[in-house]
Amino acid sequence: YLDWNEIDASLKLIHDSNHVAFFVTQFSHSAALHFQTDLMMLDKFSIAYMDAEQQLECAKSLNSDSVAIIISVNGNYLDTGSKALHYIKKSGAKTILITQNRNIPLSNEVDHVIELGHRSGMRYGKHTLLTTVEMMSCRYFALYSHENMTN
């Protein structure tokens, strides 16, 4: 299950912003790097730091024209990235949460939630995340690659 309306709306935010940053922990960083690389191949620059201090500094640099993509399969980013979340909220940046745990309070505080399936399949969350990121990359290509071909 994927909500393609949410994905398309999220991809439009990414496309239209000049400052896109990923906020992740552990394994989610691999998925963020994968998505970042795919976006870069389509001329869309984004930032994906693994280090918590670098993420905090990045969060401080966001503004209302920025997009913050929070990837947290289990919903743990609320605990580990609370300082960065404070600055993300303060910045007025558009926010996208990619998670398998829709029940976390953070899902009520973001602009878009891309749900990775039902929580009962948590042991598959990492694989679902990678598949979703790949599908989002393909969708971004389908929606926006024509812009690169005409330039």
PDB file of C-alpha atoms in Angstrom:
ATOM      1  CA  TYR A   1       0.000   0.000   0.000  1.00  0.00           C
ATOM      2  CA  LEU A   2       1.327   3.426  -0.982  1.00  0.00           C
ATOM      3  CA  ASP A   3      -0.630   6.655  -1.160  1.00  0.00           C
ATOM      4  CA  TRP A   4       0.478   8.015  -4.521  1.00  0.00           C
ATOM      5  CA  ASN A   5      -1.276  11.328  -3.906  1.00  0.00           C
ATOM      6  CA  GLU A   6       0.964  11.825  -0.853  1.00  0.00           C
ATOM      7  CA  ILE A   7       4.014  10.743  -2.822  1.00  0.00           C
ATOM      8  CA  ASP A   8       3.243  13.093  -5.715  1.00  0.00           C
ATOM      9  CA  ALA A   9       2.599  16.000  -3.343  1.00  0.00           C
ATOM     10  CA  SER A  10       5.856  15.250  -1.527  1.00  0.00           C
ATOM     11  CA  LEU A  11       7.808  14.995  -4.765  1.00  0.00           C
ATOM     12  CA  LYS A  12       6.381  18.336  -5.894  1.00  0.00           C
ATOM     13  CA  LEU A  13       7.644  19.926  -2.667  1.00  0.00           C
ATOM     14  CA  ILE A  14      11.068  18.403  -3.286  1.00  0.00           C
ATOM     15  CA  HIS A  15      11.080  19.524  -6.906  1.00  0.00           C
ATOM     16  CA  ASP A  16      10.006  23.091  -6.119  1.00  0.00           C
ATOM     17  CA  SER A  17      12.436  23.674  -3.237  1.00  0.00           C
ATOM     18  CA  ASN A  18      16.042  24.827  -3.487  1.00  0.00           C
ATOM     19  CA  HIS A  19      16.914  23.422  -0.048  1.00  0.00           C
ATOM     20  CA  VAL A  20      16.048  19.760   0.550  1.00  0.00           C
ATOM     21  CA  ALA A  21      17.519  17.934   3.538  1.00  0.00           C
ATOM     22  CA  PHE A  22      17.154  14.434   4.961  1.00  0.00           C
ATOM     23  CA  PHE A  23      16.969  13.761   8.697  1.00  0.00           C
ATOM     24  CA  VAL A  24      17.608  10.124   9.530  1.00  0.00           C
ATOM     25  CA  THR A  25      19.195   7.608  11.850  1.00  0.00           C
ATOM     26  CA  GLN A  26      21.086   4.389  11.251  1.00  0.00           C
ATOM     27  CA  PHE A  27      19.779   2.303   8.354  1.00  0.00           C
ATOM     28  CA  SER A  28      17.513   5.060   7.093  1.00  0.00           C
ATOM     29  CA  HIS A  29      20.660   6.935   6.118  1.00  0.00           C
ATOM     30  CA  SER A  30      21.372   4.301   3.449  1.00  0.00           C
ATOM     31  CA  ALA A  31      17.926   4.867   1.958  1.00  0.00           C
ATOM     32  CA  ALA A  32      18.413   8.645   2.122  1.00  0.00           C
ATOM     33  CA  LEU A  33      21.744   8.357   0.287  1.00  0.00           C
ATOM     34  CA  HIS A  34      20.123   6.194  -2.359  1.00  0.00           C
ATOM     35  CA  PHE A  35      17.328   8.723  -2.877  1.00  0.00           C
ATOM     36  CA  GLN A  36      19.804  11.608  -2.772  1.00  0.00           C
ATOM     37  CA  THR A  37      21.894   9.981  -5.508  1.00  0.00           C
ATOM     38  CA  ASP A  38      18.852   9.368  -7.691  1.00  0.00           C
ATOM     39  CA  LEU A  39      17.720  12.958  -7.222  1.00  0.00           C
ATOM     40  CA  MET A  40      21.192  14.260  -8.060  1.00  0.00           C
ATOM     41  CA  MET A  41      21.107  12.300 -11.323  1.00  0.00           C
ATOM     42  CA  LEU A  42      17.979  14.336 -12.106  1.00  0.00           C
ATOM     43  CA  ASP A  43      19.683  17.655 -11.242  1.00  0.00           C
ATOM     44  CA  LYS A  44      18.054  17.971  -7.819  1.00  0.00           C
ATOM     45  CA  PHE A  45      20.559  18.651  -5.051  1.00  0.00           C
ATOM     46  CA  SER A  46      19.784  17.550  -1.508  1.00  0.00           C
ATOM     47  CA  ILE A  47      21.653  17.123   1.774  1.00  0.00           C
ATOM     48  CA  ALA A  48      21.857  13.897   3.787  1.00  0.00           C
ATOM     49  CA  TYR A  49      24.097  13.929   6.857  1.00  0.00           C
ATOM     50  CA  MET A  50      24.361  10.875   9.095  1.00  0.00           C
ATOM     51  CA  ASP A  51      26.041  12.635  12.010  1.00  0.00           C
ATOM     52  CA  ALA A  52      23.545  14.054  14.533  1.00  0.00           C
ATOM     53  CA  GLU A  53      25.516  17.279  15.012  1.00  0.00           C
ATOM     54  CA  GLN A  54      25.641  17.934  11.268  1.00  0.00           C
ATOM     55  CA  GLN A  55      21.898  17.249  11.054  1.00  0.00           C
ATOM     56  CA  LEU A  56      21.361  19.741  13.876  1.00  0.00           C
ATOM     57  CA  GLU A  57      23.382  22.418  12.077  1.00  0.00           C
ATOM     58  CA  CYS A  58      21.491  21.650   8.874  1.00  0.00           C
ATOM     59  CA  ALA A  59      18.156  21.988  10.694  1.00  0.00           C
ATOM     60  CA  LYS A  60      19.260  25.406  11.956  1.00  0.00           C
ATOM     61  CA  SER A  61      19.870  26.503   8.342  1.00  0.00           C
ATOM     62  CA  LEU A  62      16.358  25.651   7.108  1.00  0.00           C
ATOM     63  CA  ASN A  63      13.769  28.287   6.257  1.00  0.00           C
ATOM     64  CA  SER A  64      10.187  28.403   5.014  1.00  0.00           C
ATOM     65  CA  ASP A  65      11.341  27.569   1.467  1.00  0.00           C
ATOM     66  CA  SER A  66      13.110  24.389   2.619  1.00  0.00           C
ATOM     67  CA  VAL A  67      11.913  20.789   2.691  1.00  0.00           C
ATOM     68  CA  ALA A  68      12.883  18.481   5.541  1.00  0.00           C
ATOM     69  CA  ILE A  69      12.482  14.769   4.846  1.00  0.00           C
ATOM     70  CA  ILE A  70      12.425  12.726   8.037  1.00  0.00           C
ATOM     71  CA  ILE A  71      12.914   9.004   7.499  1.00  0.00           C
ATOM     72  CA  SER A  72      12.128   6.898  10.523  1.00  0.00           C
ATOM     73  CA  VAL A  73      10.871   3.393   9.811  1.00  0.00           C
ATOM     74  CA  ASN A  74      10.011   2.596  13.430  1.00  0.00           C
ATOM     75  CA  GLY A  75       9.353   6.175  14.514  1.00  0.00           C
ATOM     76  CA  ASN A  76      12.474   6.502  16.666  1.00  0.00           C
ATOM     77  CA  TYR A  77      13.624   9.814  15.179  1.00  0.00           C
ATOM     78  CA  LEU A  78      11.361  11.610  17.615  1.00  0.00           C
ATOM     79  CA  ASP A  79      13.601  10.364  20.434  1.00  0.00           C
ATOM     80  CA  THR A  80      17.017  10.584  18.789  1.00  0.00           C
ATOM     81  CA  GLY A  81      16.537  13.754  16.732  1.00  0.00           C
ATOM     82  CA  SER A  82      14.470  15.915  19.079  1.00  0.00           C
ATOM     83  CA  LYS A  83      16.903  18.863  18.899  1.00  0.00           C
ATOM     84  CA  ALA A  84      16.898  18.850  15.112  1.00  0.00           C
ATOM     85  CA  LEU A  85      13.106  18.516  15.094  1.00  0.00           C
ATOM     86  CA  HIS A  86      12.861  21.625  17.251  1.00  0.00           C
ATOM     87  CA  TYR A  87      14.754  23.654  14.631  1.00  0.00           C
ATOM     88  CA  ILE A  88      12.886  22.063  11.733  1.00  0.00           C
ATOM     89  CA  LYS A  89       9.572  23.155  13.269  1.00  0.00           C
ATOM     90  CA  LYS A  90      10.941  26.598  14.133  1.00  0.00           C
ATOM     91  CA  SER A  91      12.146  27.126  10.540  1.00  0.00           C
ATOM     92  CA  GLY A  92       8.725  26.782   8.955  1.00  0.00           C
ATOM     93  CA  ALA A  93      10.146  24.279   6.453  1.00  0.00           C
ATOM     94  CA  LYS A  94       7.769  21.910   4.687  1.00  0.00           C
ATOM     95  CA  THR A  95       8.054  18.480   6.258  1.00  0.00           C
ATOM     96  CA  ILE A  96       7.722  14.962   4.912  1.00  0.00           C
ATOM     97  CA  LEU A  97       7.765  11.920   7.171  1.00  0.00           C
ATOM     98  CA  ILE A  98       8.506   8.490   5.725  1.00  0.00           C
ATOM     99  CA  THR A  99       7.610   5.848   8.300  1.00  0.00           C
ATOM    100  CA  GLN A 100       5.987   2.530   8.972  1.00  0.00           C
ATOM    101  CA  ASN A 101       4.728   3.730  12.349  1.00  0.00           C
ATOM    102  CA  ARG A 102       1.878   6.137  11.593  1.00  0.00           C
ATOM    103  CA  ASN A 103       0.925   6.170  15.292  1.00  0.00           C
ATOM    104  CA  ILE A 104       3.819   8.375  16.414  1.00  0.00           C
ATOM    105  CA  PRO A 105       2.922  11.937  17.483  1.00  0.00           C
ATOM    106  CA  LEU A 106       5.271  13.337  14.833  1.00  0.00           C
ATOM    107  CA  SER A 107       2.923  12.159  12.082  1.00  0.00           C
ATOM    108  CA  ASN A 108       0.419  14.798  13.224  1.00  0.00           C
ATOM    109  CA  GLU A 109       3.018  17.573  13.047  1.00  0.00           C
ATOM    110  CA  VAL A 110       4.284  17.179   9.478  1.00  0.00           C
ATOM    111  CA  ASP A 111       2.883  18.288   6.131  1.00  0.00           C
ATOM    112  CA  HIS A 112       3.006  14.868   4.458  1.00  0.00           C
ATOM    113  CA  VAL A 113       3.301  11.283   5.682  1.00  0.00           C
ATOM    114  CA  ILE A 114       4.392   8.499   3.373  1.00  0.00           C
ATOM    115  CA  GLU A 115       3.408   5.314   5.113  1.00  0.00           C
ATOM    116  CA  LEU A 116       5.485   2.225   4.368  1.00  0.00           C
ATOM    117  CA  GLY A 117       2.746  -0.284   4.978  1.00  0.00           C
ATOM    118  CA  HIS A 118       1.151  -1.770   8.043  1.00  0.00           C
ATOM    119  CA  ARG A 119       3.008  -1.806  11.347  1.00  0.00           C
ATOM    120  CA  SER A 120       2.471  -5.578  11.646  1.00  0.00           C
ATOM    121  CA  GLY A 121       5.146  -6.021   8.968  1.00  0.00           C
ATOM    122  CA  MET A 122       7.819  -4.155  10.944  1.00  0.00           C
ATOM    123  CA  ARG A 123      10.513  -6.751  10.328  1.00  0.00           C
ATOM    124  CA  TYR A 124      10.202  -5.937   6.633  1.00  0.00           C
ATOM    125  CA  GLY A 125      10.403  -2.189   7.185  1.00  0.00           C
ATOM    126  CA  LYS A 126      13.957  -1.774   5.902  1.00  0.00           C
ATOM    127  CA  HIS A 127      13.155  -3.581   2.676  1.00  0.00           C
ATOM    128  CA  THR A 128       9.903  -1.687   2.263  1.00  0.00           C
ATOM    129  CA  LEU A 129      11.766   1.592   2.777  1.00  0.00           C
ATOM    130  CA  LEU A 130      14.310   0.776   0.076  1.00  0.00           C
ATOM    131  CA  THR A 131      11.579  -0.282  -2.338  1.00  0.00           C
ATOM    132  CA  THR A 132       9.560   2.858  -1.608  1.00  0.00           C
ATOM    133  CA  VAL A 133      12.561   5.129  -2.133  1.00  0.00           C
ATOM    134  CA  GLU A 134      13.284   3.430  -5.450  1.00  0.00           C
ATOM    135  CA  MET A 135       9.664   3.847  -6.513  1.00  0.00           C
ATOM    136  CA  MET A 136       9.724   7.500  -5.471  1.00  0.00           C
ATOM    137  CA  SER A 137      12.875   8.011  -7.544  1.00  0.00           C
ATOM    138  CA  CYS A 138      11.182   6.450 -10.571  1.00  0.00           C
ATOM    139  CA  ARG A 139       8.099   8.590 -10.029  1.00  0.00           C
ATOM    140  CA  TYR A 140      10.215  11.752  -9.699  1.00  0.00           C
ATOM    141  CA  PHE A 141      11.865  10.815 -12.997  1.00  0.00           C
ATOM    142  CA  ALA A 142       8.474  10.273 -14.654  1.00  0.00           C
ATOM    143  CA  LEU A 143       7.144  13.613 -13.411  1.00  0.00           C
ATOM    144  CA  TYR A 144      10.158  15.861 -13.899  1.00  0.00           C
ATOM    145  CA  SER A 145      12.771  14.353 -16.246  1.00  0.00           C
ATOM    146  CA  HIS A 146      11.283  16.103 -19.272  1.00  0.00           C
ATOM    147  CA  GLU A 147      12.510  19.402 -17.793  1.00  0.00           C
ATOM    148  CA  ASN A 148      16.113  18.193 -18.019  1.00  0.00           C
ATOM    149  CA  MET A 149      15.666  16.937 -21.570  1.00  0.00           C
ATOM    150  CA  THR A 150      14.440  20.284 -22.881  1.00  0.00           C
ATOM    151  CA  ASN A 151      17.364  22.237 -21.429  1.00  0.00           C
TER     152      ASN A 151
END
